[in-house]
Tab-separated table of C-alpha atoms and ligand atoms in Angstrom:
chain	number	residue	atom	x	y	z
A	1	MET	CA	-34.003	28.538	-24.768
A	2	ALA	CA	-35.798	31.201	-22.731
A	3	LEU	CA	-35.040	31.292	-19.046
A	4	GLY	CA	-37.639	29.456	-17.069
A	5	ALA	CA	-38.731	27.246	-19.986
A	6	TYR	CA	-39.865	23.836	-18.873
A	7	VAL	CA	-37.702	20.931	-20.002
A	8	SER	CA	-39.828	17.861	-20.204
A	9	PRO	CA	-38.091	14.646	-19.156
A	10	ILE	CA	-40.492	12.707	-21.353
A	11	GLY	CA	-41.957	13.692	-24.665
A	12	GLU	CA	-41.097	16.860	-26.594
A	13	PRO	CA	-39.047	19.625	-24.996
A	14	GLY	CA	-41.218	22.488	-23.791
A	15	LYS	CA	-44.410	20.438	-23.555
A	16	ARG	CA	-45.688	19.628	-20.086
A	17	PRO	CA	-46.278	15.923	-19.477
A	18	PRO	CA	-49.808	14.793	-18.608
A	19	LEU	CA	-50.741	15.258	-14.920
A	20	ARG	CA	-50.324	11.561	-14.040
A	21	ALA	CA	-46.754	11.524	-15.299
A	22	GLN	CA	-46.037	14.795	-13.423
A	23	ARG	CA	-47.244	13.246	-10.189
A	24	SER	CA	-45.069	10.188	-10.573
A	25	LEU	CA	-41.958	12.415	-10.725
A	26	ARG	CA	-42.599	13.638	-7.213
A	27	PRO	CA	-41.864	11.224	-4.353
A	28	ALA	CA	-45.039	10.095	-2.625
A	29	THR	CA	-45.658	11.718	0.746
A	30	ARG	CA	-44.411	9.502	3.553
A	31	THR	CA	-46.420	9.660	6.771
A	32	VAL	CA	-44.300	9.257	9.863
A	33	ALA	CA	-45.120	8.267	13.452
A	34	LEU	CA	-42.436	9.012	16.006
A	35	LEU	CA	-41.981	6.736	19.026
A	36	GLY	CA	-40.125	8.709	21.697
A	37	PHE	CA	-39.844	12.467	22.084
A	38	GLY	CA	-36.489	12.608	23.875
A	39	THR	CA	-33.119	13.973	22.727
A	40	VAL	CA	-33.180	12.395	19.265
A	41	GLY	CA	-36.986	12.210	18.785
A	42	ARG	CA	-37.338	15.918	19.400
A	43	ALA	CA	-34.508	16.743	16.972
A	44	VAL	CA	-36.092	14.521	14.295
A	45	ALA	CA	-39.464	16.242	14.820
A	46	GLN	CA	-37.765	19.624	14.381
A	47	ILE	CA	-36.356	18.624	10.998
A	48	LEU	CA	-39.696	17.174	9.867
A	49	CYS	CA	-41.771	20.143	11.063
A	50	ARG	CA	-39.389	22.862	9.886
A	51	THR	CA	-38.798	21.530	6.376
A	52	PRO	CA	-42.271	22.056	4.913
A	53	GLU	CA	-41.283	21.297	1.314
A	54	SER	CA	-40.163	17.802	2.311
A	55	HIS	CA	-42.344	14.840	1.356
A	56	LEU	CA	-42.018	13.549	4.926
A	57	ARG	CA	-45.054	14.378	7.035
A	58	LEU	CA	-45.122	13.853	10.791
A	59	THR	CA	-48.519	12.456	11.809
A	60	HIS	CA	-48.076	11.002	15.342
A	61	VAL	CA	-45.873	11.463	18.401
A	62	PHE	CA	-45.994	8.587	20.877
A	63	ASN	CA	-44.459	9.032	24.352
A	64	ARG	CA	-45.505	8.044	27.851
A	65	SER	CA	-47.112	10.968	29.715
A	66	PHE	CA	-46.961	12.919	26.462
A	67	GLU	CA	-48.704	16.032	27.879
A	68	ARG	CA	-45.450	17.212	29.498
A	69	LYS	CA	-43.647	16.801	26.154
A	70	ARG	CA	-45.949	18.936	23.974
A	71	VAL	CA	-44.280	21.862	22.180
A	72	ASP	CA	-45.919	24.659	20.232
A	73	TRP	CA	-43.802	24.227	17.078
A	74	VAL	CA	-45.362	20.819	16.303
A	75	PRO	CA	-48.419	21.521	14.070
A	76	ASP	CA	-51.869	20.917	15.551
A	77	ARG	CA	-52.630	18.231	12.963
A	78	VAL	CA	-50.009	15.948	14.610
A	79	GLN	CA	-51.633	13.536	17.046
A	80	TRP	CA	-49.949	13.042	20.444
A	81	THR	CA	-50.579	9.726	22.183
A	82	ASP	CA	-49.351	7.283	24.796
A	83	ASN	CA	-51.306	4.417	23.248
A	84	PHE	CA	-49.158	2.385	20.850
A	85	HIS	CA	-52.236	0.765	19.281
A	86	GLU	CA	-53.321	4.179	18.018
A	87	VAL	CA	-50.034	4.321	16.099
A	88	LEU	CA	-50.431	0.743	14.837
A	89	ASN	CA	-53.957	1.424	13.581
A	90	SER	CA	-53.110	4.824	12.111
A	91	ASN	CA	-52.437	5.806	8.499
A	92	ALA	CA	-48.731	6.385	9.239
A	93	ASP	CA	-46.751	4.275	6.764
A	94	THR	CA	-43.434	4.565	8.648
A	95	VAL	CA	-42.627	4.242	12.342
A	96	VAL	CA	-39.464	5.862	13.732
A	97	GLU	CA	-38.455	4.089	16.954
A	98	LEU	CA	-36.460	6.352	19.295
A	99	LEU	CA	-37.405	4.978	22.708
A	100	GLY	CA	-34.133	3.143	23.390
A	101	GLY	CA	-33.658	-0.067	25.424
A	102	LEU	CA	-34.593	-3.606	24.430
A	103	GLU	CA	-38.250	-3.758	25.443
A	104	PRO	CA	-40.815	-2.592	24.561
A	105	ALA	CA	-38.848	-1.122	21.616
A	106	HIS	CA	-38.209	-4.559	20.069
A	107	GLU	CA	-41.866	-5.595	20.376
A	108	TYR	CA	-43.105	-2.278	18.932
A	109	ILE	CA	-40.767	-2.641	15.917
A	110	ARG	CA	-42.045	-6.189	15.356
A	111	GLN	CA	-45.672	-5.145	15.545
A	112	ALA	CA	-45.138	-2.156	13.252
A	113	LEU	CA	-43.503	-4.363	10.580
A	114	ILE	CA	-46.215	-7.022	10.874
A	115	SER	CA	-48.905	-4.369	10.477
A	116	GLY	CA	-47.336	-3.221	7.189
A	117	LYS	CA	-45.294	-0.220	8.271
A	118	SER	CA	-41.631	0.387	7.487
A	119	VAL	CA	-39.421	1.139	10.483
A	120	ILE	CA	-36.432	3.392	11.116
A	121	THR	CA	-34.591	2.874	14.382
A	122	ALA	CA	-31.502	4.236	16.156
A	123	ASN	CA	-31.581	1.376	18.641
A	124	LYS	CA	-28.256	-0.517	18.767
A	125	HIS	CA	-29.397	-2.864	21.544
A	126	VAL	CA	-32.355	-4.103	19.523
A	127	MET	CA	-30.422	-4.322	16.245
A	128	ALA	CA	-27.442	-6.099	17.839
A	129	LYS	CA	-29.681	-8.695	19.487
A	130	TYR	CA	-32.586	-9.081	17.065
A	131	GLY	CA	-31.262	-7.567	13.788
A	132	PRO	CA	-31.378	-10.676	11.551
A	133	GLU	CA	-34.865	-11.750	12.666
A	134	LEU	CA	-36.279	-8.218	12.313
A	135	LEU	CA	-34.741	-7.773	8.848
A	136	GLU	CA	-36.259	-11.086	7.822
A	137	LEU	CA	-39.632	-10.026	9.251
A	138	ALA	CA	-39.452	-6.760	7.268
A	139	ARG	CA	-38.639	-8.677	4.092
A	140	ARG	CA	-41.538	-11.104	4.626
A	141	HIS	CA	-43.962	-8.233	5.123
A	142	GLY	CA	-42.663	-6.224	2.167
A	143	GLN	CA	-41.416	-3.402	4.381
A	144	GLN	CA	-38.104	-1.702	5.042
A	145	LEU	CA	-36.119	-1.599	8.250
A	146	GLU	CA	-33.307	0.961	8.342
A	147	TYR	CA	-30.981	1.536	11.296
A	148	GLY	CA	-28.226	3.876	10.132
A	149	ALA	CA	-28.318	5.949	13.342
A	150	SER	CA	-27.709	2.918	15.567
A	151	VAL	CA	-23.928	3.096	14.976
A	152	GLY	CA	-21.896	6.301	14.933
A	153	GLY	CA	-24.776	8.757	15.528
A	154	GLY	CA	-24.433	11.256	12.670
A	155	LEU	CA	-21.467	9.422	11.152
A	156	PRO	CA	-22.586	7.373	8.116
A	157	VAL	CA	-20.836	4.173	9.258
A	158	LEU	CA	-23.514	1.742	8.116
A	159	ALA	CA	-24.139	3.668	4.882
A	160	ALA	CA	-20.417	3.285	4.098
A	161	LEU	CA	-20.629	-0.450	4.738
A	162	HIS	CA	-23.928	-0.865	2.933
A	163	TYR	CA	-22.974	1.018	-0.239
A	164	GLY	CA	-19.461	2.458	-0.478
A	165	LEU	CA	-17.484	-0.570	0.714
A	166	ALA	CA	-19.909	-3.376	-0.073
A	167	GLY	CA	-17.836	-4.412	-3.112
A	168	ASP	CA	-14.813	-5.269	-0.993
A	169	ARG	CA	-14.095	-8.009	1.500
A	170	LEU	CA	-13.514	-6.254	4.803
A	171	LEU	CA	-10.946	-7.758	7.132
A	172	ARG	CA	-10.940	-5.358	10.052
A	173	ALA	CA	-12.968	-2.623	11.738
A	174	CYS	CA	-11.231	-0.674	14.470
A	175	GLY	CA	-12.440	2.510	16.067
A	176	ILE	CA	-14.150	4.653	18.651
A	177	LEU	CA	-17.871	3.915	18.766
A	178	ASN	CA	-18.900	5.529	22.031
A	179	GLY	CA	-18.966	9.331	22.219
A	180	THR	CA	-19.426	9.440	26.003
A	181	CYS	CA	-16.238	7.446	26.682
A	182	ASN	CA	-14.355	9.462	24.108
A	183	PHE	CA	-15.447	12.691	25.793
A	184	ILE	CA	-14.336	11.353	29.178
A	185	LEU	CA	-10.947	10.004	28.049
A	186	SER	CA	-9.974	12.904	25.785
A	187	ASN	CA	-10.927	15.436	28.484
A	188	MET	CA	-9.058	13.521	31.197
A	189	GLU	CA	-6.068	13.675	28.887
A	190	ALA	CA	-6.434	17.394	28.088
A	191	LYS	CA	-7.238	18.630	31.616
A	192	GLY	CA	-5.582	16.046	33.857
A	193	THR	CA	-8.867	15.546	35.731
A	194	SER	CA	-10.127	12.335	37.361
A	195	LEU	CA	-12.617	10.060	35.642
A	196	ALA	CA	-15.340	10.877	38.205
A	197	ALA	CA	-14.961	14.652	37.721
A	198	THR	CA	-14.900	14.344	33.927
A	199	LEU	CA	-17.941	12.075	33.917
A	200	ALA	CA	-19.819	14.638	36.046
A	201	GLU	CA	-18.931	17.333	33.488
A	202	ALA	CA	-20.081	15.081	30.626
A	203	GLN	CA	-23.414	14.609	32.423
A	204	LYS	CA	-23.771	18.363	32.934
A	205	LEU	CA	-23.175	18.969	29.220
A	206	GLY	CA	-25.675	16.236	28.242
A	207	TYR	CA	-22.962	13.955	26.761
A	208	ALA	CA	-23.562	11.229	29.350
A	209	GLU	CA	-26.794	9.849	30.747
A	210	ALA	CA	-27.657	9.818	34.454
A	211	ASP	CA	-26.767	6.107	34.399
A	212	PRO	CA	-23.707	5.853	32.137
A	213	SER	CA	-22.851	2.223	33.044
A	214	ASP	CA	-23.421	0.732	29.558
A	215	ASP	CA	-21.118	3.379	28.076
A	216	VAL	CA	-18.402	3.001	30.710
A	217	ASN	CA	-18.472	-0.818	30.826
A	218	GLY	CA	-18.355	-1.096	27.018
A	219	LEU	CA	-21.743	-2.758	26.376
A	220	ASP	CA	-22.992	0.151	24.246
A	221	ALA	CA	-19.915	-0.056	21.999
A	222	ALA	CA	-20.099	-3.888	21.921
A	223	CYS	CA	-23.649	-3.702	20.489
A	224	LYS	CA	-22.439	-1.283	17.797
A	225	LEU	CA	-19.411	-3.472	17.072
A	226	ALA	CA	-21.667	-6.516	16.599
A	227	ILE	CA	-23.747	-4.562	14.047
A	228	VAL	CA	-20.595	-3.395	12.226
A	229	ALA	CA	-19.151	-6.939	12.209
A	230	ARG	CA	-22.398	-8.349	10.813
A	231	LEU	CA	-22.640	-5.850	7.986
A	232	GLY	CA	-18.935	-5.266	7.277
A	233	LEU	CA	-17.175	-8.544	8.081
A	234	ARG	CA	-20.204	-10.798	7.534
A	235	ALA	CA	-19.548	-12.159	11.018
A	236	GLU	CA	-22.439	-12.716	13.406
A	237	LEU	CA	-21.170	-12.086	16.954
A	238	ASN	CA	-23.093	-12.165	20.197
A	239	ALA	CA	-22.673	-8.581	21.470
A	240	PHE	CA	-23.050	-9.743	25.070
A	241	GLU	CA	-20.128	-12.193	24.665
A	242	ILE	CA	-17.654	-9.761	23.128
A	243	PRO	CA	-14.849	-9.409	25.710
A	244	ARG	CA	-14.950	-5.922	27.165
A	245	GLN	CA	-13.131	-3.931	29.772
A	246	SER	CA	-14.491	-0.892	31.599
A	247	ILE	CA	-12.769	2.491	31.413
A	248	ALA	CA	-13.554	2.975	35.134
A	249	ASN	CA	-10.001	2.205	36.344
A	250	ILE	CA	-8.205	4.698	34.109
A	251	GLN	CA	-6.359	7.325	36.159
A	252	PRO	CA	-4.775	10.636	35.123
A	253	SER	CA	-1.330	9.038	35.639
A	254	ASP	CA	-2.101	6.492	32.877
A	255	PHE	CA	-2.152	9.329	30.350
A	256	ARG	CA	1.291	10.481	31.567
A	257	TYR	CA	2.729	6.983	31.108
A	258	ALA	CA	0.970	6.565	27.777
A	259	ARG	CA	2.582	9.789	26.559
A	260	GLN	CA	6.030	8.499	27.547
A	261	LEU	CA	5.273	5.593	25.222
A	262	GLY	CA	4.139	7.921	22.403
A	263	CYS	CA	0.479	7.049	22.961
A	264	THR	CA	-2.833	8.234	24.388
A	265	ILE	CA	-5.817	6.209	25.661
A	266	ARG	CA	-9.128	5.687	23.870
A	267	GLN	CA	-11.985	3.205	24.224
A	268	ILE	CA	-11.409	1.002	21.195
A	269	SER	CA	-13.826	-1.382	19.497
A	270	LEU	CA	-12.071	-3.887	17.308
A	271	ALA	CA	-13.246	-6.782	15.141
A	272	GLU	CA	-10.789	-8.554	12.890
A	273	LEU	CA	-11.110	-11.652	10.734
A	274	ASP	CA	-8.386	-14.228	10.889
A	275	GLY	CA	-8.241	-17.744	9.474
A	276	GLN	CA	-10.013	-19.390	12.394
A	277	GLY	CA	-12.441	-16.826	13.636
A	278	VAL	CA	-12.967	-13.207	14.607
A	279	TYR	CA	-10.967	-11.314	17.165
A	280	ALA	CA	-13.293	-8.892	18.861
A	281	ALA	CA	-13.003	-6.671	21.913
A	282	VAL	CA	-14.134	-3.393	23.426
A	283	THR	CA	-11.491	-2.027	25.720
A	284	PRO	CA	-9.582	1.078	26.668
A	285	ALA	CA	-6.302	0.812	24.752
A	286	LEU	CA	-3.081	2.700	24.207
A	287	VAL	CA	-3.280	4.326	20.789
A	288	PRO	CA	-0.212	5.828	19.062
A	289	LEU	CA	-0.382	9.639	18.980
A	290	ASN	CA	0.008	9.624	15.198
A	291	SER	CA	-3.118	7.485	14.741
A	292	PRO	CA	-6.294	9.247	13.516
A	293	LEU	CA	-8.035	7.549	16.453
A	294	ALA	CA	-5.883	9.599	18.852
A	295	ALA	CA	-7.004	12.776	17.063
A	296	ALA	CA	-10.696	12.081	17.770
A	297	THR	CA	-11.680	14.166	20.800
A	298	ASP	CA	-14.797	15.097	22.783
A	299	ASN	CA	-17.861	13.154	21.668
A	300	GLN	CA	-16.442	12.302	18.248
A	301	ASN	CA	-16.519	8.787	16.844
A	302	ALA	CA	-13.906	7.478	14.421
A	303	ILE	CA	-13.574	4.158	12.654
A	304	ILE	CA	-11.019	2.671	10.291
A	305	PHE	CA	-12.107	-0.125	7.958
A	306	LYS	CA	-9.486	-2.292	6.317
A	307	GLY	CA	-10.557	-3.935	3.084
A	308	GLU	CA	-8.762	-6.526	0.995
A	309	ARG	CA	-8.689	-4.241	-2.053
A	310	SER	CA	-9.742	-0.797	-0.802
A	311	GLY	CA	-7.094	-0.625	1.933
A	312	GLU	CA	-7.902	1.652	4.866
A	313	THR	CA	-10.937	3.943	4.975
A	314	LEU	CA	-11.367	6.388	7.830
A	315	LEU	CA	-14.654	7.907	8.971
A	316	VAL	CA	-14.623	10.529	11.698
A	317	GLY	CA	-17.274	12.916	13.000
A	318	LYS	CA	-19.951	13.623	15.572
A	319	GLY	CA	-20.946	10.259	16.945
A	320	ALA	CA	-23.711	11.363	19.282
A	321	GLY	CA	-26.069	14.196	20.129
A	322	GLY	CA	-29.650	14.936	19.141
A	323	ASP	CA	-29.005	16.894	15.926
A	324	PRO	CA	-26.323	14.700	14.296
A	325	THR	CA	-28.252	11.531	15.158
A	326	ALA	CA	-31.491	13.050	13.833
A	327	VAL	CA	-29.728	13.719	10.519
A	328	ALA	CA	-28.940	10.000	10.246
A	329	VAL	CA	-32.574	9.114	11.059
A	330	VAL	CA	-34.004	11.545	8.489
A	331	SER	CA	-31.477	10.340	5.900
A	332	ASP	CA	-32.817	6.818	6.433
A	333	LEU	CA	-36.350	8.165	5.985
A	334	LEU	CA	-35.370	9.844	2.727
A	335	ALA	CA	-33.670	6.666	1.501
A	336	ILE	CA	-36.764	4.561	2.005
A	337	ARG	CA	-38.280	3.631	-1.296
A	338	GLU	CA	-41.657	2.327	-2.250
A	339	GLY	CA	-42.131	-1.424	-2.108
A	340	PRO	CA	-40.231	-4.269	-0.497
A	341	CYS	CA	-36.604	-3.258	-0.477
A	342	THR	CA	-35.081	-4.501	2.776
A	343	PRO	CA	-32.262	-6.816	1.723
A	344	ALA	CA	-32.629	-10.513	2.418
A	345	THR	CA	-31.553	-11.839	5.787
A	346	SER	CA	-27.990	-11.098	6.757
A	347	LEU	CA	-25.434	-13.343	5.065
A	348	ALA	CA	-23.287	-13.217	8.172
A	349	GLU	CA	-21.906	-16.457	9.597
A	350	LYS	CA	-21.935	-17.182	13.316
A	351	TYR	CA	-18.475	-16.858	14.861
A	352	PRO	CA	-17.148	-17.502	18.332
A	353	VAL	CA	-15.120	-14.574	19.646
A	354	ALA	CA	-11.360	-15.191	19.681
A	355	HIS	CA	-8.790	-13.412	21.877
A	356	LEU	CA	-6.461	-10.704	20.634
A	357	SER	CA	-2.720	-11.017	20.848
A	358	CYS	CA	-0.742	-7.782	21.160
A	359	PRO	CA	1.696	-5.972	23.490
A	360	HIS	CA	0.105	-4.700	26.693
A	361	TYR	CA	0.517	-1.813	29.096
A	362	LEU	CA	0.441	-2.777	32.796
A	363	ARG	CA	0.187	-0.397	35.771
A	364	VAL	CA	0.767	-1.763	39.261
A	365	SER	CA	1.566	-0.099	42.584
A	366	GLY	CA	2.838	-1.237	45.964
A	367	GLU	CA	3.012	0.035	49.520
A	368	ASN	CA	5.995	2.138	50.509
A	369	GLY	CA	9.145	0.057	50.546
A	370	VAL	CA	7.781	-2.800	48.467
A	371	ASP	CA	9.609	-3.372	45.249
A	372	VAL	CA	6.717	-4.479	43.086
A	373	LEU	CA	9.014	-5.313	40.221
A	374	ASP	CA	10.714	-7.985	42.337
A	375	ALA	CA	7.330	-9.392	43.343
A	376	LEU	CA	6.065	-9.201	39.803
A	377	ALA	CA	8.795	-11.062	37.923
A	378	PRO	CA	7.879	-14.614	39.021
A	379	ILE	CA	4.159	-13.964	38.537
A	380	LEU	CA	4.689	-12.750	34.975
A	381	ASP	CA	6.844	-15.809	34.377
A	382	GLN	CA	4.134	-18.093	35.701
A	383	HIS	CA	1.637	-16.668	33.197
A	384	GLY	CA	4.146	-16.778	30.329
A	385	VAL	CA	4.106	-12.998	29.929
A	386	ALA	CA	7.424	-11.392	28.914
A	387	LEU	CA	8.283	-7.927	30.187
A	388	GLU	CA	9.476	-5.394	27.628
A	389	LYS	CA	9.897	-1.969	29.253
A	390	SER	CA	9.439	-0.501	32.719
A	391	LEU	CA	8.715	3.135	33.684
A	392	GLU	CA	8.888	3.764	37.427
A	393	HIS	CA	7.111	6.598	39.132
A	394	SER	CA	6.837	7.501	42.842
A	395	ASP	CA	3.758	9.282	44.028
A	396	LYS	CA	2.534	10.205	47.541
A	397	GLY	CA	4.023	7.334	49.490
A	398	LYS	CA	3.235	4.641	46.968
A	399	ARG	CA	5.512	3.348	44.281
A	400	GLU	CA	3.854	2.895	40.958
A	401	TRP	CA	5.198	1.134	37.881
A	402	ALA	CA	4.074	1.258	34.339
A	403	LEU	CA	5.339	-1.643	32.279
A	404	THR	CA	4.919	-2.897	28.785
A	405	THR	CA	4.816	-6.556	27.835
A	406	GLU	CA	5.615	-8.373	24.653
A	407	ALA	CA	2.663	-9.612	22.610
A	408	CYS	CA	0.351	-11.862	24.625
A	409	GLY	CA	-3.280	-12.910	24.425
A	410	THR	CA	-6.045	-10.880	26.088
A	411	GLY	CA	-7.240	-14.070	27.828
A	412	VAL	CA	-3.785	-14.613	29.399
A	413	VAL	CA	-3.690	-10.982	30.503
A	414	ARG	CA	-7.088	-11.223	32.154
A	415	GLU	CA	-5.863	-14.208	34.229
A	416	LEU	CA	-2.676	-12.312	35.121
A	417	VAL	CA	-4.616	-9.265	36.353
A	418	ARG	CA	-6.951	-11.466	38.412
A	419	ASP	CA	-3.920	-13.108	39.990
A	420	LEU	CA	-2.134	-9.798	40.678
A	421	ALA	CA	-5.227	-8.318	42.319
A	422	GLN	CA	-5.077	-11.074	44.955
A	423	ARG	CA	-1.407	-10.542	45.860
A	424	GLU	CA	-0.971	-8.752	49.180
A	425	ARG	CA	2.083	-6.711	48.281
A	426	ILE	CA	0.331	-5.053	45.375
A	427	SER	CA	-1.856	-2.332	46.819
A	428	GLU	CA	-4.278	-1.174	44.161
A	429	SER	CA	-6.170	-2.948	41.431
A	430	PRO	CA	-3.690	-3.351	38.608
A	431	LEU	CA	-4.596	-2.039	35.164
A	432	CYS	CA	-3.714	-3.784	31.948
A	433	LEU	CA	-4.504	-2.364	28.490
A	434	PRO	CA	-3.678	-3.514	24.969
A	435	ILE	CA	-1.348	-1.319	22.906
A	436	LEU	CA	-2.483	-0.798	19.320
A	437	ASN	CA	0.249	-0.724	16.727
A	438	SER	CA	0.646	2.352	14.574
A	439	GLU	CA	0.039	0.627	11.236
B	1	NAP	N1	-28.722	10.624	22.217
B	1	NAP	C1	-27.810	10.294	21.318
B	1	NAP	O1	-26.832	11.005	21.111
B	1	NAP	C2	-27.970	9.037	20.491
B	1	NAP	C3	-27.032	8.734	19.503
B	1	NAP	C4	-27.191	7.577	18.731
B	1	NAP	C5	-28.262	6.749	18.968
B	1	NAP	N2	-29.141	7.048	19.974
B	1	NAP	C6	-30.256	6.123	20.197
B	1	NAP	O2	-31.473	6.808	19.945
B	1	NAP	C7	-32.504	6.291	20.792
B	1	NAP	C8	-33.131	7.436	21.589
B	1	NAP	O3	-32.118	8.046	22.359
B	1	NAP	P1	-32.395	9.420	23.135
B	1	NAP	O4	-31.047	9.920	23.546
B	1	NAP	O5	-33.285	10.288	22.362
B	1	NAP	O6	-33.150	8.864	24.440
B	1	NAP	P2	-34.049	9.717	25.454
B	1	NAP	O7	-33.634	11.140	25.453
B	1	NAP	O8	-34.046	8.974	26.733
B	1	NAP	O9	-35.503	9.641	24.799
B	1	NAP	C9	-36.327	8.511	24.842
B	1	NAP	C10	-37.760	8.995	24.848
B	1	NAP	O10	-38.609	7.866	24.766
B	1	NAP	C11	-39.548	7.884	25.842
B	1	NAP	N3	-39.787	6.510	26.256
B	1	NAP	C12	-38.838	5.616	26.676
B	1	NAP	N4	-39.424	4.431	26.936
B	1	NAP	C13	-40.744	4.576	26.684
B	1	NAP	C14	-41.850	3.693	26.763
B	1	NAP	N5	-41.718	2.428	27.169
B	1	NAP	N6	-43.062	4.173	26.410
B	1	NAP	C15	-43.215	5.436	26.013
B	1	NAP	N7	-42.212	6.336	25.929
B	1	NAP	C16	-40.977	5.899	26.251
B	1	NAP	C17	-38.876	8.686	26.938
B	1	NAP	O11	-39.851	9.252	27.798
B	1	NAP	P3	-39.435	9.844	29.248
B	1	NAP	O12	-39.096	11.270	28.994
B	1	NAP	O13	-40.629	9.635	30.068
B	1	NAP	O14	-38.249	9.042	29.735
B	1	NAP	C18	-38.121	9.745	26.125
B	1	NAP	O15	-38.931	10.851	25.824
B	1	NAP	C19	-31.820	5.225	21.663
B	1	NAP	O16	-31.976	3.962	21.064
B	1	NAP	C20	-30.360	5.642	21.624
B	1	NAP	O17	-29.472	4.564	21.866
B	1	NAP	C21	-29.030	8.172	20.721
């Protein structure tokens, strides 16, 4: 066959199909309205505007006070607006929601679906809280709702759950789902700097927002964990009820102690099925140095799924940032097909959150001359917590101890820490973290 000959997929080789059949081979052009021209919205617009051969065509950019957002690389045909009704009444068939926050994002997604538009969102807060009802709304209106960028940024966590692992029964999801906390903890570890100084650096580099509280206190990761548990473990958890502990009390000395125990510290999100319910938590934890979770640094995310038949599957990569997250958004856009394809309402069952039981790391300190260990023994006894190992360390007039306990429940530990914080002879707020096993 001569080079360049046309191979017809239908009919005789070498003969061009009729025009109608040719057209149907090409995907129909998808018209896209973007809500939000911030870090991710801008990066999505760049992909859409700089890939002219794509069948995705940007038609609208919606943002408050949009005049200050205009850029010359967005073609003139794209309409800029701060009026959501213009988007609703437009010919855009798909709305990409990148505003963030619960409202008005949730309401805009609802209205877009009701008015017959498919929706792509990167919004973990909305999907954690309203996911099942929005998916049902999409199904009823014959539209699609995709949210791959809401967990793991550029890491295809939900795609893995949706397609690659859907044939297995998943028992456990354990990983790092917040890039800001991972940047802070891995840089504290590498440079020996304080949390405040490292957070300031993360803000300077654009890895942390001006108000990083939802990252630091674990709410951001809890929303992502709830989405993962729904899709992967078929367990419907209330993200706001998942027990979580802030990383705010981690000090450089905790990394030194962790190392003595063959570990480092990461913010871990864990959901695990057991006979009675689901263990779930978002907490800084000691992670063995030989774990792939310890190897995830800077703003990387990493997650290990454990399936009944597939065993362990690890995903690791850039979990945040405009470009990686935009890739996930555009991948969702490319995956959208014609017609009503959003799967039926989640099959997840509602579960109360159970407490984890594992060994813990405990750091306490006392004023000069106070033997905290002596003071501690009866208190640990009272709470039924058994001591395993103790590492003493003296520092600038205070005596500090790092201890490990035998396996005990996270609920018991929380009570213990509350109790210790009220004891006069113990000078600083004690810190207690779970220790992950190396399996
Ligand atoms: N950044 C990441 O690495 C990342 C990773 C994964 C997922 N996500 C998710 O992606 C979404 C967008 O994040 P982002 O980092 O791009 O946020 P961002 O930089 O704050 O951008 C949000 C944009 O939306 C605009 N906006 C917010 N509320 C609005 C409202 N009510 N009406 C009109 N415009 C409004 C903002 O305008 P102003 O400029 O006036 O504030 C801003 O331009 C969030 O759901 C986030 O959780 C982000």
